[in-house]
């Protein structure tokens, strides 16, 4: 299945809901403005690399760079379209972009990783900039990689340009609160939804005490870990997490920090049944990744890669709400099945928008040279995401028969097309 074609099909499916005076501009979202590709040569090795700049009607292109062996041009294009929508729904003045390198970072040493990162920065240097296109981390990339890329970029342009990359280390212009931002934003999104649902008799379960709301998280990278940590600090019960090797189930609710330490020590989550700081083999049991997805929990949080909930397993999903912390974890076929089974899906372009929102704050701080405290970042994130949720919820209620995903797309697309109309009404 072609990811970009899928994304376009979904855009088409909301055509009938787009404001009549804007719909004639919808086709402008069907082709990215620019797609750059090259082969990065590092020593004897070659790596295919891409940068897709989807749309910049609302502001500079914005989006991460992923390092993964499965990266394809179509995937990068789809991810860049989703970034346009994500920035729009978050209400931040940025457009959409995405980059990728076909590489398995686990198979290369740190020197090679640095060289690949620098080569990527040289490749995109003519096409990026604080007011042009602002990359950031994504799957398998991190603040260190952003530091190498920024350094290489600044060598080329010959001056500091901190606002050209976000997700940087704190010491060189990173923002407080950026590392946890995606996970934190996801927990906020979940809370807005639960609080809203709890007002409705049909969803009485959403008003249960937090300690009885059960959560299963697929993926225990930066996003999955922070979602688990913040949710459990707030009192929710995280009963299962997984990584690429397998999942663990801890009936009493696991301790994310101790679980992460245990995973780091052992190299995998196997046997890391940690409750209240103590890891004990009697406290949990292993599960397969598929079993985790099919657990009877209140909240299921896919936070790794695309298409983990698909036509094969969608019928078996028992969660009441799916919070999409990964980009595109539910395929269109699966989405229809979940909708039919009355499982609510908080869509990626809203649920994981916390990361890019704090990237925006980082960019603002870099450009102004004025840095904020973590509480200030957190508060501003809460305000923006709450506003985004309210817009999404209002559209969802107004249109009645649409999914949350459709409602989010409608809000996001209408905003981008308004900017398109204001900029280029006739072309
Ligand atoms: N990679 C993240 C995302 O998919 C963050 C992008 C950014 O901060 O620009 O939303």
Short mmCIF file of C-alpha atoms and ligand atoms in Angstrom, two decimals:
data_model
loop_
_atom_site.label_atom_id
_atom_site.label_comp_id
_atom_site.label_asym_id
_atom_site.label_seq_id
_atom_site.Cartn_x
_atom_site.Cartn_y
_atom_site.Cartn_z
CA UNK A 1 0.00 0.00 0.00
CA UNK A 2 1.35 3.40 -0.97
CA UNK A 3 1.37 5.76 2.06
CA UNK A 4 1.14 8.99 0.06
CA UNK A 5 -1.68 7.66 -2.12
CA UNK A 6 -3.50 6.67 1.06
CA UNK A 7 -3.05 10.14 2.51
CA UNK A 8 -4.47 11.68 -0.68
CA UNK A 9 -7.44 9.30 -0.64
CA UNK A 10 -8.19 10.42 2.88
CA UNK A 11 -8.00 14.08 1.87
CA UNK A 12 -10.49 13.33 -0.92
CA UNK A 13 -12.83 11.67 1.58
CA UNK A 14 -13.31 14.98 3.40
CA UNK A 15 -13.78 17.10 0.27
CA UNK A 16 -17.52 17.38 0.88
CA UNK A 17 -16.95 18.96 4.31
CA UNK A 18 -14.49 21.66 3.22
CA UNK A 19 -15.82 25.23 3.17
CA UNK A 20 -17.38 25.82 -0.26
CA UNK A 21 -15.28 28.92 -0.92
CA UNK A 22 -12.06 26.98 -0.20
CA UNK A 23 -12.64 23.59 -1.75
CA UNK A 24 -11.28 24.65 -5.13
CA UNK A 25 -7.83 24.90 -3.52
CA UNK A 26 -7.87 21.36 -2.08
CA UNK A 27 -5.84 19.92 -4.95
CA UNK A 28 -2.93 22.15 -3.91
CA UNK A 29 -2.39 19.79 -0.98
CA UNK A 30 -2.09 16.74 -3.20
CA UNK A 31 1.47 17.38 -4.33
CA UNK A 32 4.34 18.44 -2.08
CA UNK A 33 5.92 21.72 -3.19
CA UNK A 34 9.40 20.14 -3.36
CA UNK A 35 10.82 16.65 -2.94
CA UNK A 36 14.63 16.46 -2.82
CA UNK A 37 16.47 13.16 -2.93
CA UNK A 38 20.05 12.06 -3.12
CA UNK A 39 22.47 9.30 -2.22
CA UNK A 40 24.68 10.27 0.70
CA UNK A 41 28.19 8.89 0.29
CA UNK A 42 30.00 8.20 3.53
CA UNK A 43 33.25 6.33 3.10
CA UNK A 44 32.42 3.19 1.16
CA UNK A 45 28.76 3.32 2.12
CA UNK A 46 25.80 4.93 0.36
CA UNK A 47 22.50 5.94 1.93
CA UNK A 48 19.37 7.08 0.14
CA UNK A 49 18.05 10.36 1.59
CA UNK A 50 14.94 12.51 1.13
CA UNK A 51 13.42 15.83 2.17
CA UNK A 52 9.82 16.58 1.27
CA UNK A 53 8.49 20.13 1.65
CA UNK A 54 4.75 19.78 1.49
CA UNK A 55 3.12 23.17 2.05
CA UNK A 56 4.22 26.51 3.52
CA UNK A 57 1.06 28.61 3.30
CA UNK A 58 0.98 28.98 7.10
CA UNK A 59 4.73 29.40 7.64
CA UNK A 60 8.14 27.76 7.03
CA UNK A 61 8.11 24.02 6.27
CA UNK A 62 8.54 22.09 9.52
CA UNK A 63 9.13 18.46 10.38
CA UNK A 64 11.51 15.79 11.54
CA UNK A 65 14.13 13.62 9.88
CA UNK A 66 13.89 9.89 10.42
CA UNK A 67 16.67 7.32 10.18
CA UNK A 68 15.16 3.93 9.38
CA UNK A 69 15.78 1.02 7.05
CA UNK A 70 12.18 1.13 5.76
CA UNK A 71 12.12 4.83 4.78
CA UNK A 72 10.65 5.41 1.31
CA UNK A 73 9.96 8.51 -0.75
CA UNK A 74 6.21 7.93 -0.54
CA UNK A 75 6.35 7.59 3.24
CA UNK A 76 8.34 10.83 3.60
CA UNK A 77 5.83 12.63 1.36
CA UNK A 78 2.88 11.33 3.42
CA UNK A 79 4.61 12.33 6.65
CA UNK A 80 5.23 15.83 5.26
CA UNK A 81 1.54 16.21 4.42
CA UNK A 82 0.63 15.12 7.95
CA UNK A 83 3.06 17.74 9.32
CA UNK A 84 1.21 20.48 7.39
CA UNK A 85 -2.03 19.31 8.98
CA UNK A 86 -0.48 18.87 12.42
CA UNK A 87 0.93 22.41 12.56
CA UNK A 88 -2.38 23.74 11.31
CA UNK A 89 -4.46 21.93 13.93
CA UNK A 90 -2.02 22.99 16.67
CA UNK A 91 -2.54 26.59 15.55
CA UNK A 92 1.17 27.33 15.05
CA UNK A 93 2.49 29.42 12.13
CA UNK A 94 4.39 26.64 10.37
CA UNK A 95 3.94 24.46 7.31
CA UNK A 96 4.80 20.81 6.73
CA UNK A 97 7.97 18.98 5.79
CA UNK A 98 9.70 15.70 6.51
CA UNK A 99 13.03 14.03 5.84
CA UNK A 100 14.39 10.53 5.92
CA UNK A 101 17.52 8.46 5.44
CA UNK A 102 17.44 4.75 4.61
CA UNK A 103 19.72 3.46 7.34
CA UNK A 104 19.55 1.14 10.32
CA UNK A 105 21.21 3.27 13.01
CA UNK A 106 21.61 0.22 15.25
CA UNK A 107 23.98 -1.28 12.68
CA UNK A 108 26.39 1.65 12.35
CA UNK A 109 28.90 3.07 14.83
CA UNK A 110 28.67 6.56 16.26
CA UNK A 111 31.33 7.97 13.91
CA UNK A 112 29.37 6.75 10.88
CA UNK A 113 26.15 8.14 12.38
CA UNK A 114 27.79 11.56 12.77
CA UNK A 115 29.12 11.45 9.19
CA UNK A 116 25.70 10.50 7.81
CA UNK A 117 24.08 13.33 9.82
CA UNK A 118 26.61 15.86 8.50
CA UNK A 119 26.21 14.58 4.94
CA UNK A 120 22.44 14.96 5.28
CA UNK A 121 22.87 18.56 6.51
CA UNK A 122 25.05 19.35 3.47
CA UNK A 123 22.40 17.84 1.18
CA UNK A 124 19.54 19.93 2.58
CA UNK A 125 21.53 23.09 3.37
CA UNK A 126 20.52 24.96 0.18
CA UNK A 127 16.85 24.26 0.87
CA UNK A 128 16.45 24.91 4.62
CA UNK A 129 16.78 27.89 6.99
CA UNK A 130 15.05 29.58 9.93
CA UNK A 131 12.43 31.08 7.65
CA UNK A 132 12.44 28.41 4.97
CA UNK A 133 12.37 24.89 6.39
CA UNK A 134 13.12 23.83 9.96
CA UNK A 135 13.98 20.13 10.53
CA UNK A 136 13.79 18.30 13.87
CA UNK A 137 14.17 14.78 15.30
CA UNK A 138 11.87 11.93 14.34
CA UNK A 139 12.19 8.12 14.56
CA UNK A 140 15.80 7.19 15.58
CA UNK A 141 17.12 10.76 15.51
CA UNK A 142 17.83 12.80 18.64
CA UNK A 143 19.30 16.05 20.04
CA UNK A 144 22.89 14.91 19.37
CA UNK A 145 22.08 14.35 15.71
CA UNK A 146 20.45 17.80 15.55
CA UNK A 147 23.65 19.28 17.07
CA UNK A 148 25.81 17.68 14.34
CA UNK A 149 23.44 18.86 11.62
CA UNK A 150 23.26 22.40 13.00
CA UNK A 151 27.04 22.55 13.27
CA UNK A 152 27.49 21.43 9.67
CA UNK A 153 24.81 23.84 8.46
CA UNK A 154 26.34 26.81 10.31
CA UNK A 155 29.74 26.01 8.77
CA UNK A 156 28.14 26.34 5.34
CA UNK A 157 26.21 29.57 5.96
CA UNK A 158 29.01 31.08 8.05
CA UNK A 159 26.95 32.35 10.97
CA UNK A 160 24.85 31.09 13.87
CA UNK A 161 21.43 29.94 12.80
CA UNK A 162 20.03 28.19 15.88
CA UNK A 163 16.45 28.39 14.69
CA UNK A 164 17.19 26.20 11.66
CA UNK A 165 16.86 22.95 13.64
CA UNK A 166 14.69 22.19 16.66
CA UNK A 167 14.94 19.37 19.18
CA UNK A 168 18.52 20.46 19.92
CA UNK A 169 20.40 19.85 23.18
CA UNK A 170 19.59 22.47 25.86
CA UNK A 171 23.19 23.70 25.83
CA UNK A 172 22.95 24.86 22.23
CA UNK A 173 19.56 26.46 21.98
CA UNK A 174 17.24 23.58 22.80
CA UNK A 175 14.04 24.29 24.72
CA UNK A 176 13.14 23.19 28.20
CA UNK A 177 10.41 20.58 27.99
CA UNK A 178 11.12 19.52 24.37
CA UNK A 179 12.24 15.95 25.15
CA UNK A 180 9.04 15.05 26.96
CA UNK A 181 6.80 17.26 24.82
CA UNK A 182 5.30 14.65 22.48
CA UNK A 183 4.44 12.26 25.31
CA UNK A 184 3.20 15.09 27.53
CA UNK A 185 1.04 16.48 24.74
CA UNK A 186 -0.44 13.01 24.22
CA UNK A 187 -1.39 12.70 27.87
CA UNK A 188 -2.95 16.19 27.79
CA UNK A 189 -4.92 15.21 24.68
CA UNK A 190 -6.13 12.03 26.39
CA UNK A 191 -7.20 14.05 29.44
CA UNK A 192 -9.17 16.62 27.44
CA UNK A 193 -11.01 13.75 25.79
CA UNK A 194 -11.69 11.83 29.01
CA UNK A 195 -12.94 14.97 30.78
CA UNK A 196 -15.24 15.76 27.88
CA UNK A 197 -16.54 12.20 27.51
CA UNK A 198 -17.18 11.93 31.24
CA UNK A 199 -19.94 14.58 30.88
CA UNK A 200 -21.88 12.16 28.69
CA UNK A 201 -23.78 9.23 30.27
CA UNK A 202 -22.84 7.03 27.30
CA UNK A 203 -19.19 7.27 28.31
CA UNK A 204 -19.55 6.97 32.07
CA UNK A 205 -16.40 4.86 32.24
CA UNK A 206 -14.34 7.96 31.35
CA UNK A 207 -15.20 9.44 34.74
CA UNK A 208 -13.68 6.53 36.71
CA UNK A 209 -10.89 7.46 39.13
CA UNK A 210 -7.56 7.73 37.30
CA UNK A 211 -6.17 4.74 39.17
CA UNK A 212 -8.78 2.58 37.42
CA UNK A 213 -8.14 3.86 33.89
CA UNK A 214 -5.91 1.26 32.29
CA UNK A 215 -3.38 2.07 29.57
CA UNK A 216 -1.32 -0.14 27.23
CA UNK A 217 1.53 1.45 25.29
CA UNK A 218 3.06 -0.07 22.15
CA UNK A 219 6.61 1.28 21.76
CA UNK A 220 8.89 2.37 24.57
CA UNK A 221 11.09 4.94 22.81
CA UNK A 222 11.12 8.62 23.77
CA UNK A 223 7.42 9.12 23.02
CA UNK A 224 6.11 5.90 24.60
CA UNK A 225 8.30 6.29 27.67
CA UNK A 226 7.24 9.87 28.39
CA UNK A 227 3.59 9.07 27.81
CA UNK A 228 3.91 6.23 30.35
CA UNK A 229 5.86 8.31 32.86
CA UNK A 230 3.58 11.35 32.81
CA UNK A 231 0.37 9.29 32.77
CA UNK A 232 1.55 7.21 35.71
CA UNK A 233 2.73 10.32 37.64
CA UNK A 234 -0.81 11.67 37.21
CA UNK A 235 -2.23 8.46 38.68
CA UNK A 236 -3.31 6.49 35.59
CA UNK A 237 -2.57 2.76 35.52
CA UNK A 238 -0.09 1.79 32.81
CA UNK A 239 -0.37 -2.00 32.68
CA UNK A 240 1.59 -2.92 29.55
CA UNK A 241 4.43 -1.59 27.39
CA UNK A 242 6.41 -3.06 24.52
CA UNK A 243 9.49 -2.63 22.40
CA UNK A 244 10.42 -4.25 19.08
CA UNK A 245 11.37 -7.49 20.87
CA UNK A 246 8.16 -8.03 22.86
CA UNK A 247 5.78 -6.73 25.51
CA UNK A 248 5.32 -6.97 29.27
CA UNK A 249 2.13 -6.96 31.32
CA UNK A 250 2.07 -5.82 34.95
CA UNK A 251 -1.37 -6.14 36.49
CA UNK A 252 -0.79 -3.67 39.34
CA UNK A 253 0.47 -0.90 37.04
CA UNK A 254 4.14 -0.54 36.18
CA UNK A 255 6.76 1.98 37.20
CA UNK A 256 7.98 3.49 33.89
CA UNK A 257 11.29 4.87 35.19
CA UNK A 258 12.33 1.60 36.84
CA UNK A 259 11.18 -0.27 33.73
CA UNK A 260 13.32 1.97 31.51
CA UNK A 261 16.38 1.50 33.76
CA UNK A 262 15.82 -2.27 33.73
CA UNK A 263 15.45 -2.30 29.92
CA UNK A 264 18.67 -0.30 29.54
CA UNK A 265 20.52 -2.70 31.81
CA UNK A 266 19.22 -5.90 30.20
CA UNK A 267 18.90 -4.69 26.62
CA UNK A 268 15.19 -5.54 26.43
CA UNK A 269 11.96 -5.29 28.42
CA UNK A 270 11.80 -9.05 29.06
CA UNK A 271 11.27 -9.67 32.78
CA UNK A 272 11.24 -5.94 33.68
CA UNK A 273 8.10 -6.18 35.83
CA UNK A 274 8.77 -3.10 37.93
CA UNK A 275 6.25 -1.76 40.44
CA UNK A 276 7.04 1.10 42.85
CA UNK A 277 10.76 1.04 42.04
CA UNK A 278 11.16 -2.71 42.54
CA UNK A 279 11.47 -5.17 39.68
CA UNK A 280 10.21 -8.63 40.51
CA UNK A 281 9.70 -11.59 38.18
CA UNK A 282 6.51 -12.54 40.04
CA UNK A 283 4.79 -9.22 39.33
CA UNK A 284 4.11 -9.60 35.62
CA UNK A 285 4.14 -11.74 32.52
CA UNK A 286 5.49 -11.51 28.99
CA UNK A 287 3.17 -10.80 26.07
CA UNK A 288 3.69 -10.70 22.33
CA UNK A 289 3.35 -7.35 20.59
CA UNK A 290 0.08 -8.54 19.06
CA UNK A 291 -1.28 -9.53 22.45
CA UNK A 292 -0.51 -6.07 23.82
CA UNK A 293 -2.50 -4.42 21.03
CA UNK A 294 -5.45 -6.69 21.73
CA UNK A 295 -5.58 -6.12 25.52
CA UNK A 296 -8.89 -5.17 27.11
CA UNK A 297 -7.79 -1.73 28.32
CA UNK A 298 -9.39 1.70 28.39
CA UNK A 299 -6.63 3.40 26.42
CA UNK A 300 -4.34 1.91 23.77
CA UNK A 301 -1.37 4.04 22.75
CA UNK A 302 0.51 2.99 19.61
CA UNK A 303 3.72 5.02 19.79
CA UNK A 304 6.15 3.43 17.36
CA UNK A 305 5.71 3.05 13.61
CA UNK A 306 3.00 3.10 10.94
CA UNK A 307 0.25 0.54 10.26
CA UNK A 308 0.45 -1.55 13.46
CA UNK A 309 -3.34 -1.56 13.64
CA UNK A 310 -4.46 -2.88 10.26
CA UNK A 311 -7.12 -4.99 8.57
CA UNK A 312 -5.60 -8.14 10.16
CA UNK A 313 -6.02 -7.15 13.80
CA UNK A 314 -8.49 -4.22 13.90
CA UNK A 315 -11.44 -6.49 14.72
CA UNK A 316 -9.58 -7.77 17.77
CA UNK A 317 -8.88 -4.37 19.32
CA UNK A 318 -10.75 -4.09 22.62
CA UNK A 319 -9.56 -0.71 23.90
CA UNK A 320 -12.17 2.04 24.26
CA UNK A 321 -9.90 4.79 22.99
CA UNK A 322 -6.82 4.69 20.76
CA UNK A 323 -4.40 7.60 21.20
CA UNK A 324 -2.18 7.74 18.10
CA UNK A 325 1.23 8.81 19.33
CA UNK A 326 3.00 7.34 16.28
CA UNK A 327 2.36 8.88 12.88
CA UNK A 328 -0.12 6.75 10.92
CA UNK A 329 -0.35 3.71 13.24
CA UNK A 330 -3.91 2.87 12.08
CA UNK A 331 -4.45 2.00 8.40
CA UNK A 332 -7.54 3.40 6.62
CA UNK A 333 -9.21 -0.08 6.58
CA UNK A 334 -8.57 -0.49 10.29
CA UNK A 335 -9.88 3.02 10.95
CA UNK A 336 -13.23 2.08 9.40
CA UNK A 337 -13.42 -1.10 11.51
CA UNK A 338 -12.60 0.76 14.75
CA UNK A 339 -15.22 3.39 13.91
CA UNK A 340 -17.81 0.64 13.30
CA UNK A 341 -16.90 -0.91 16.65
CA UNK A 342 -17.34 2.50 18.36
CA UNK A 343 -13.69 2.72 19.37
CA UNK A 344 -12.67 6.37 19.48
CA UNK A 345 -9.37 7.28 17.83
CA UNK A 346 -7.54 10.46 18.81
CA UNK A 347 -5.73 11.06 15.51
CA UNK A 348 -1.96 11.48 15.22
CA UNK A 349 -2.16 14.98 13.76
CA UNK A 350 -3.66 16.12 17.04
CA UNK A 351 -2.51 13.55 19.63
CA UNK A 352 1.21 13.81 18.88
CA UNK A 353 1.28 17.53 18.04
CA UNK A 354 2.96 18.33 21.39
CA UNK A 355 6.39 17.66 19.88
CA UNK A 356 6.15 20.11 17.03
CA UNK A 357 4.37 22.65 19.23
CA UNK A 358 7.35 22.78 21.60
CA UNK A 359 9.62 22.79 18.53
CA UNK A 360 7.78 25.96 17.58
CA UNK A 361 8.46 27.37 21.07
CA UNK A 362 12.13 26.43 20.63
CA UNK A 363 12.22 28.27 17.30
CA UNK A 364 10.58 31.36 18.85
CA UNK A 365 13.15 31.31 21.68
CA UNK A 366 16.04 30.93 19.20
CA UNK A 367 14.86 33.77 17.02
CA UNK A 368 14.18 36.10 19.94
CA UNK A 369 17.23 34.97 21.96
CA UNK A 370 15.01 34.88 25.07
CA UNK A 371 14.63 31.56 26.88
CA UNK A 372 11.70 30.25 28.92
CA UNK A 373 11.37 28.12 32.06
CA UNK A 374 9.98 24.60 31.77
CA UNK A 375 6.72 25.57 33.53
CA UNK A 376 6.21 28.34 31.00
CA UNK A 377 6.72 25.91 28.11
CA UNK A 378 4.35 23.36 29.68
CA UNK A 379 1.67 25.97 30.34
CA UNK A 380 1.80 27.34 26.81
CA UNK A 381 1.65 23.82 25.39
CA UNK A 382 -1.44 23.05 27.48
CA UNK A 383 -3.12 26.25 26.27
CA UNK A 384 -2.49 25.61 22.58
CA UNK A 385 -3.43 21.94 22.66
CA UNK A 386 -6.59 22.65 24.63
CA UNK A 387 -7.65 25.20 22.04
CA UNK A 388 -6.91 22.66 19.30
CA UNK A 389 -9.00 20.02 21.08
CA UNK A 390 -11.91 22.44 21.47
CA UNK A 391 -11.89 23.22 17.74
CA UNK A 392 -11.72 19.54 16.90
CA UNK A 393 -14.47 18.59 19.34
CA UNK A 394 -16.74 21.37 18.08
CA UNK A 395 -16.35 20.18 14.48
CA UNK A 396 -16.90 16.57 15.57
CA UNK A 397 -20.15 17.51 17.30
CA UNK A 398 -21.33 19.80 14.52
CA UNK A 399 -20.89 17.25 11.74
CA UNK A 400 -22.16 14.31 13.84
CA UNK A 401 -21.33 11.41 11.53
CA UNK A 402 -17.60 11.99 11.13
CA UNK A 403 -14.69 10.42 13.00
CA UNK A 404 -12.28 12.45 15.14
CA UNK A 405 -9.75 12.01 12.37
CA UNK A 406 -12.08 13.50 9.78
CA UNK A 407 -12.96 16.37 12.14
CA UNK A 408 -9.26 17.09 12.71
CA UNK A 409 -8.52 17.01 8.97
CA UNK A 410 -11.44 19.32 8.24
CA UNK A 411 -10.28 21.92 10.79
CA UNK A 412 -6.65 21.66 9.62
CA UNK A 413 -7.39 21.73 5.89
CA UNK A 414 -9.81 24.68 6.16
CA UNK A 415 -7.11 26.72 7.91
CA UNK A 416 -4.41 25.91 5.34
CA UNK A 417 -6.78 26.60 2.44
CA UNK A 418 -7.78 29.93 3.99
CA UNK A 419 -4.10 30.89 3.91
CA UNK A 420 -3.84 29.57 0.33
CA UNK A 421 -6.81 31.68 -0.72
CA UNK A 422 -5.42 34.80 0.93
CA UNK A 423 -2.03 34.28 -0.72
CA UNK A 424 -2.98 33.10 -4.21
CA UNK A 425 -6.75 33.36 -4.80
CA UNK A 426 -6.69 32.95 -8.55
CA UNK A 427 -3.74 30.85 -9.68
N1 LIG B 1 8.97 14.37 14.42
C1 LIG B 1 7.97 15.01 15.21
C2 LIG B 1 6.60 14.87 14.55
O1 LIG B 1 6.39 14.01 13.74
C3 LIG B 1 8.33 16.44 15.55
C4 LIG B 1 8.52 17.36 14.38
C5 LIG B 1 9.07 18.71 14.74
O2 LIG B 1 9.30 18.98 15.90
O3 LIG B 1 9.29 19.48 13.80
O4 LIG B 1 5.69 15.56 14.87
#
